[in-house]
Amino acid sequence: DHGTIAQWIELYRSGGLDALKPAPKKVRSMPKPIHPSNSDQQPIIDMTQEEMGKELYYLRLENAYLKKLQALVQAKEKLAQKSKCK
């Protein structure tokens, strides 16, 4: 495409060879947990029913996330094994 090549030429003229290098990919960080840290946790005996419900909800979300992550890692390993065998 002429437009793409023209862009490359303009980038090269304005910034040299370094201007043609791909931009680094942005790494998405994990969202901050909504759950308080372990040091802030109060004993279960002191928690209200609502606080226990929120705790249970958070722990279920965390568990589901970790299960999906484990499944993705296993799938990736399995795919790598298949490609090695070929």
mmCIF file of N, CA and C in Angstrom:
data_model
loop_
_atom_site.group_PDB
_atom_site.id
_atom_site.type_symbol
_atom_site.label_atom_id
_atom_site.label_comp_id
_atom_site.label_asym_id
_atom_site.label_seq_id
_atom_site.Cartn_x
_atom_site.Cartn_y
_atom_site.Cartn_z
ATOM 1 N N ASP A 1 0.848 -1.178 0.000
ATOM 2 C CA ASP A 1 0.000 0.000 0.000
ATOM 3 C C ASP A 1 0.892 1.239 0.000
ATOM 4 N N HIS A 2 0.592 2.161 -0.883
ATOM 5 C CA HIS A 2 1.401 3.375 -1.025
ATOM 6 C C HIS A 2 1.349 4.229 0.236
ATOM 7 N N GLY A 3 0.190 4.268 0.895
ATOM 8 C CA GLY A 3 0.049 5.074 2.104
ATOM 9 C C GLY A 3 0.949 4.576 3.224
ATOM 10 N N THR A 4 1.026 3.269 3.369
ATOM 11 C CA THR A 4 1.867 2.672 4.411
ATOM 12 C C THR A 4 3.334 2.955 4.136
ATOM 13 N N ILE A 5 3.740 2.764 2.903
ATOM 14 C CA ILE A 5 5.140 3.009 2.540
ATOM 15 C C ILE A 5 5.493 4.477 2.724
ATOM 16 N N ALA A 6 4.560 5.360 2.363
ATOM 17 C CA ALA A 6 4.798 6.798 2.547
ATOM 18 C C ALA A 6 4.968 7.137 4.029
ATOM 19 N N GLN A 7 4.181 6.477 4.879
ATOM 20 C CA GLN A 7 4.325 6.686 6.326
ATOM 21 C C GLN A 7 5.699 6.218 6.801
ATOM 22 N N TRP A 8 6.137 5.071 6.310
ATOM 23 C CA TRP A 8 7.441 4.546 6.708
ATOM 24 C C TRP A 8 8.560 5.502 6.288
ATOM 25 N N ILE A 9 8.462 6.000 5.085
ATOM 26 C CA ILE A 9 9.481 6.931 4.589
ATOM 27 C C ILE A 9 9.506 8.184 5.452
ATOM 28 N N GLU A 10 8.339 8.706 5.771
ATOM 29 C CA GLU A 10 8.261 9.905 6.603
ATOM 30 C C GLU A 10 8.828 9.642 8.004
ATOM 31 N N LEU A 11 8.503 8.491 8.560
ATOM 32 C CA LEU A 11 9.054 8.131 9.876
ATOM 33 C C LEU A 11 10.574 8.027 9.820
ATOM 34 N N TYR A 12 11.076 7.391 8.765
ATOM 35 C CA TYR A 12 12.529 7.227 8.621
ATOM 36 C C TYR A 12 13.216 8.582 8.481
ATOM 37 N N ARG A 13 12.632 9.461 7.700
ATOM 38 C CA ARG A 13 13.234 10.781 7.501
ATOM 39 C C ARG A 13 13.217 11.611 8.790
ATOM 40 N N SER A 14 12.158 11.479 9.557
ATOM 41 C CA SER A 14 12.055 12.303 10.768
ATOM 42 C C SER A 14 12.798 11.702 11.967
ATOM 43 N N GLY A 15 12.866 10.371 12.054
ATOM 44 C CA GLY A 15 13.464 9.771 13.245
ATOM 45 C C GLY A 15 14.524 8.726 13.000
ATOM 46 N N GLY A 16 14.859 8.481 11.755
ATOM 47 C CA GLY A 16 15.877 7.482 11.465
ATOM 48 C C GLY A 16 15.355 6.064 11.620
ATOM 49 N N LEU A 17 16.278 5.119 11.698
ATOM 50 C CA LEU A 17 15.928 3.708 11.773
ATOM 51 C C LEU A 17 15.154 3.377 13.047
ATOM 52 N N ASP A 18 15.469 4.072 14.149
ATOM 53 C CA ASP A 18 14.780 3.812 15.409
ATOM 54 C C ASP A 18 13.290 4.130 15.328
ATOM 55 N N ALA A 19 12.915 5.070 14.489
ATOM 56 C CA ALA A 19 11.501 5.441 14.359
ATOM 57 C C ALA A 19 10.679 4.333 13.716
ATOM 58 N N LEU A 20 11.344 3.420 13.010
ATOM 59 C CA LEU A 20 10.633 2.320 12.358
ATOM 60 C C LEU A 20 10.453 1.108 13.255
ATOM 61 N N LYS A 21 11.123 1.104 14.407
ATOM 62 C CA LYS A 21 10.975 -0.029 15.328
ATOM 63 C C LYS A 21 9.575 -0.019 15.917
ATOM 64 N N PRO A 22 8.998 -1.217 16.118
ATOM 65 C CA PRO A 22 7.645 -1.263 16.688
ATOM 66 C C PRO A 22 7.640 -0.736 18.124
ATOM 67 N N ALA A 23 6.559 -0.101 18.466
ATOM 68 C CA ALA A 23 6.418 0.432 19.829
ATOM 69 C C ALA A 23 6.290 -0.735 20.806
ATOM 70 N N PRO A 24 6.832 -0.593 21.995
ATOM 71 C CA PRO A 24 6.708 -1.689 22.966
ATOM 72 C C PRO A 24 5.243 -1.904 23.329
ATOM 73 N N LYS A 25 4.904 -3.169 23.503
ATOM 74 C CA LYS A 25 3.526 -3.499 23.836
ATOM 75 C C LYS A 25 3.248 -3.119 25.282
ATOM 76 N N LYS A 26 2.047 -2.648 25.510
ATOM 77 C CA LYS A 26 1.649 -2.301 26.862
ATOM 78 C C LYS A 26 1.272 -3.575 27.610
ATOM 79 N N VAL A 27 1.789 -3.706 28.790
ATOM 80 C CA VAL A 27 1.471 -4.856 29.621
ATOM 81 C C VAL A 27 0.324 -4.469 30.537
ATOM 82 N N ARG A 28 -0.751 -5.231 30.451
ATOM 83 C CA ARG A 28 -1.884 -4.932 31.318
ATOM 84 C C ARG A 28 -1.608 -5.527 32.690
ATOM 85 N N SER A 29 -1.722 -4.693 33.674
ATOM 86 C CA SER A 29 -1.514 -5.190 35.021
ATOM 87 C C SER A 29 -2.831 -5.720 35.565
ATOM 88 N N MET A 30 -2.704 -6.592 36.537
ATOM 89 C CA MET A 30 -3.903 -7.133 37.158
ATOM 90 C C MET A 30 -4.598 -6.029 37.938
ATOM 91 N N PRO A 31 -5.912 -6.047 37.944
ATOM 92 C CA PRO A 31 -6.622 -5.039 38.727
ATOM 93 C C PRO A 31 -6.342 -5.221 40.209
ATOM 94 N N LYS A 32 -6.375 -4.113 40.912
ATOM 95 C CA LYS A 32 -6.133 -4.193 42.339
ATOM 96 C C LYS A 32 -7.288 -4.923 42.998
ATOM 97 N N PRO A 33 -7.001 -5.783 43.946
ATOM 98 C CA PRO A 33 -8.080 -6.540 44.591
ATOM 99 C C PRO A 33 -8.983 -5.612 45.401
ATOM 100 N N ILE A 34 -10.254 -5.937 45.386
ATOM 101 C CA ILE A 34 -11.200 -5.169 46.180
ATOM 102 C C ILE A 34 -11.216 -5.666 47.617
ATOM 103 N N HIS A 35 -10.537 -6.762 47.809
ATOM 104 C CA HIS A 35 -10.487 -7.391 49.119
ATOM 105 C C HIS A 35 -9.362 -6.775 49.936
ATOM 106 N N PRO A 36 -9.575 -6.511 51.208
ATOM 107 C CA PRO A 36 -8.487 -5.955 52.018
ATOM 108 C C PRO A 36 -7.338 -6.937 52.157
ATOM 109 N N SER A 37 -6.163 -6.418 52.405
ATOM 110 C CA SER A 37 -5.005 -7.293 52.551
ATOM 111 C C SER A 37 -5.139 -8.129 53.814
ATOM 112 N N ASN A 38 -4.334 -9.189 53.895
ATOM 113 C CA ASN A 38 -4.409 -10.104 55.026
ATOM 114 C C ASN A 38 -4.194 -9.404 56.365
ATOM 115 N N SER A 39 -3.362 -8.381 56.389
ATOM 116 C CA SER A 39 -3.072 -7.703 57.642
ATOM 117 C C SER A 39 -4.268 -6.890 58.137
ATOM 118 N N ASP A 40 -5.166 -6.513 57.206
ATOM 119 C CA ASP A 40 -6.332 -5.726 57.582
ATOM 120 C C ASP A 40 -7.532 -6.594 57.952
ATOM 121 N N GLN A 41 -7.432 -7.893 57.764
ATOM 122 C CA GLN A 41 -8.570 -8.758 58.000
ATOM 123 C C GLN A 41 -8.874 -8.856 59.485
ATOM 124 N N GLN A 42 -10.162 -8.885 59.751
ATOM 125 C CA GLN A 42 -10.581 -9.066 61.131
ATOM 126 C C GLN A 42 -10.978 -10.523 61.334
ATOM 127 N N PRO A 43 -10.946 -10.995 62.544
ATOM 128 C CA PRO A 43 -11.338 -12.388 62.801
ATOM 129 C C PRO A 43 -12.779 -12.634 62.357
ATOM 130 N N ILE A 44 -13.037 -13.841 61.875
ATOM 131 C CA ILE A 44 -14.362 -14.192 61.376
ATOM 132 C C ILE A 44 -15.421 -13.970 62.446
ATOM 133 N N ILE A 45 -15.086 -14.229 63.666
ATOM 134 C CA ILE A 45 -16.048 -14.097 64.764
ATOM 135 C C ILE A 45 -16.564 -12.667 64.901
ATOM 136 N N ASP A 46 -15.744 -11.677 64.478
ATOM 137 C CA ASP A 46 -16.124 -10.267 64.593
ATOM 138 C C ASP A 46 -16.822 -9.730 63.346
ATOM 139 N N MET A 47 -16.935 -10.546 62.305
ATOM 140 C CA MET A 47 -17.521 -10.082 61.050
ATOM 141 C C MET A 47 -19.043 -10.144 61.093
ATOM 142 N N THR A 48 -19.665 -9.160 60.430
ATOM 143 C CA THR A 48 -21.119 -9.195 60.290
ATOM 144 C C THR A 48 -21.470 -10.161 59.170
ATOM 145 N N GLN A 49 -22.741 -10.463 59.055
ATOM 146 C CA GLN A 49 -23.179 -11.373 57.994
ATOM 147 C C GLN A 49 -22.911 -10.756 56.625
ATOM 148 N N GLU A 50 -23.096 -9.458 56.499
ATOM 149 C CA GLU A 50 -22.840 -8.774 55.229
ATOM 150 C C GLU A 50 -21.355 -8.848 54.867
ATOM 151 N N GLU A 51 -20.485 -8.642 55.842
ATOM 152 C CA GLU A 51 -19.039 -8.724 55.590
ATOM 153 C C GLU A 51 -18.639 -10.145 55.191
ATOM 154 N N MET A 52 -19.248 -11.135 55.832
ATOM 155 C CA MET A 52 -18.960 -12.526 55.465
ATOM 156 C C MET A 52 -19.444 -12.822 54.053
ATOM 157 N N GLY A 53 -20.591 -12.257 53.682
ATOM 158 C CA GLY A 53 -21.101 -12.441 52.326
ATOM 159 C C GLY A 53 -20.166 -11.833 51.298
ATOM 160 N N LYS A 54 -19.649 -10.627 51.580
ATOM 161 C CA LYS A 54 -18.692 -9.987 50.673
ATOM 162 C C LYS A 54 -17.411 -10.803 50.578
ATOM 163 N N GLU A 55 -16.957 -11.328 51.708
ATOM 164 C CA GLU A 55 -15.756 -12.168 51.742
ATOM 165 C C GLU A 55 -15.959 -13.417 50.891
ATOM 166 N N LEU A 56 -17.103 -14.053 51.051
ATOM 167 C CA LEU A 56 -17.403 -15.258 50.281
ATOM 168 C C LEU A 56 -17.452 -14.949 48.788
ATOM 169 N N TYR A 57 -18.080 -13.845 48.426
ATOM 170 C CA TYR A 57 -18.166 -13.435 47.023
ATOM 171 C C TYR A 57 -16.772 -13.223 46.448
ATOM 172 N N TYR A 58 -15.926 -12.502 47.169
ATOM 173 C CA TYR A 58 -14.564 -12.240 46.711
ATOM 174 C C TYR A 58 -13.791 -13.540 46.543
ATOM 175 N N LEU A 59 -13.898 -14.425 47.524
ATOM 176 C CA LEU A 59 -13.148 -15.681 47.450
ATOM 177 C C LEU A 59 -13.633 -16.557 46.297
ATOM 178 N N ARG A 60 -14.916 -16.526 46.013
ATOM 179 C CA ARG A 60 -15.431 -17.284 44.859
ATOM 180 C C ARG A 60 -14.905 -16.705 43.545
ATOM 181 N N LEU A 61 -14.868 -15.372 43.455
ATOM 182 C CA LEU A 61 -14.306 -14.739 42.252
ATOM 183 C C LEU A 61 -12.838 -15.099 42.084
ATOM 184 N N GLU A 62 -12.104 -15.019 43.182
ATOM 185 C CA GLU A 62 -10.679 -15.343 43.144
ATOM 186 C C GLU A 62 -10.469 -16.797 42.727
ATOM 187 N N ASN A 63 -11.264 -17.687 43.259
ATOM 188 C CA ASN A 63 -11.160 -19.111 42.933
ATOM 189 C C ASN A 63 -11.455 -19.345 41.444
ATOM 190 N N ALA A 64 -12.499 -18.706 40.926
ATOM 191 C CA ALA A 64 -12.846 -18.865 39.509
ATOM 192 C C ALA A 64 -11.723 -18.333 38.624
ATOM 193 N N TYR A 65 -11.151 -17.191 38.999
ATOM 194 C CA TYR A 65 -10.046 -16.614 38.235
ATOM 195 C C TYR A 65 -8.859 -17.569 38.192
ATOM 196 N N LEU A 66 -8.508 -18.111 39.343
ATOM 197 C CA LEU A 66 -7.353 -19.009 39.406
ATOM 198 C C LEU A 66 -7.595 -20.295 38.618
ATOM 199 N N LYS A 67 -8.823 -20.795 38.637
ATOM 200 C CA LYS A 67 -9.139 -21.997 37.855
ATOM 201 C C LYS A 67 -8.990 -21.723 36.360
ATOM 202 N N LYS A 68 -9.480 -20.558 35.905
ATOM 203 C CA LYS A 68 -9.360 -20.214 34.485
ATOM 204 C C LYS A 68 -7.899 -20.016 34.096
ATOM 205 N N LEU A 69 -7.141 -19.391 34.978
ATOM 206 C CA LEU A 69 -5.724 -19.192 34.708
ATOM 207 C C LEU A 69 -5.007 -20.536 34.587
ATOM 208 N N GLN A 70 -5.318 -21.450 35.495
ATOM 209 C CA GLN A 70 -4.696 -22.774 35.450
ATOM 210 C C GLN A 70 -5.075 -23.504 34.166
ATOM 211 N N ALA A 71 -6.329 -23.392 33.749
ATOM 212 C CA ALA A 71 -6.768 -24.033 32.509
ATOM 213 C C ALA A 71 -6.030 -23.457 31.304
ATOM 214 N N LEU A 72 -5.829 -22.139 31.292
ATOM 215 C CA LEU A 72 -5.097 -21.509 30.187
ATOM 216 C C LEU A 72 -3.643 -21.973 30.141
ATOM 217 N N VAL A 73 -3.018 -22.054 31.299
ATOM 218 C CA VAL A 73 -1.621 -22.503 31.362
ATOM 219 C C VAL A 73 -1.512 -23.940 30.876
ATOM 220 N N GLN A 74 -2.437 -24.789 31.313
ATOM 221 C CA GLN A 74 -2.407 -26.186 30.879
ATOM 222 C C GLN A 74 -2.642 -26.302 29.378
ATOM 223 N N ALA A 75 -3.560 -25.501 28.845
ATOM 224 C CA ALA A 75 -3.822 -25.537 27.402
ATOM 225 C C ALA A 75 -2.596 -25.091 26.623
ATOM 226 N N LYS A 76 -1.921 -24.068 27.130
ATOM 227 C CA LYS A 76 -0.717 -23.574 26.464
ATOM 228 C C LYS A 76 0.384 -24.639 26.488
ATOM 229 N N GLU A 77 0.536 -25.306 27.620
ATOM 230 C CA GLU A 77 1.546 -26.369 27.726
ATOM 231 C C GLU A 77 1.217 -27.527 26.790
ATOM 232 N N LYS A 78 -0.059 -27.870 26.711
ATOM 233 C CA LYS A 78 -0.476 -28.960 25.843
ATOM 234 C C LYS A 78 -0.208 -28.614 24.382
ATOM 235 N N LEU A 79 -0.476 -27.370 24.019
ATOM 236 C CA LEU A 79 -0.225 -26.916 22.653
ATOM 237 C C LEU A 79 1.268 -26.942 22.345
ATOM 238 N N ALA A 80 2.082 -26.549 23.310
ATOM 239 C CA ALA A 80 3.528 -26.569 23.124
ATOM 240 C C ALA A 80 4.024 -28.004 22.953
ATOM 241 N N GLN A 81 3.455 -28.924 23.723
ATOM 242 C CA GLN A 81 3.832 -30.338 23.607
ATOM 243 C C GLN A 81 3.477 -30.875 22.228
ATOM 244 N N LYS A 82 2.287 -30.499 21.716
ATOM 245 C CA LYS A 82 1.863 -30.966 20.408
ATOM 246 C C LYS A 82 2.782 -30.465 19.312
ATOM 247 N N SER A 83 3.188 -29.193 19.432
ATOM 248 C CA SER A 83 4.048 -28.623 18.393
ATOM 249 C C SER A 83 5.458 -29.203 18.459
ATOM 250 N N LYS A 84 5.898 -29.637 19.629
ATOM 251 C CA LYS A 84 7.215 -30.275 19.766
ATOM 252 C C LYS A 84 7.228 -31.648 19.109
ATOM 253 N N CYS A 85 6.093 -32.340 19.211
ATOM 254 C CA CYS A 85 6.012 -33.700 18.682
ATOM 255 C C CYS A 85 6.020 -33.730 17.165
ATOM 256 N N LYS A 86 5.651 -32.651 16.530
ATOM 257 C CA LYS A 86 5.558 -32.644 15.052
ATOM 258 C C LYS A 86 6.897 -32.537 14.413
#
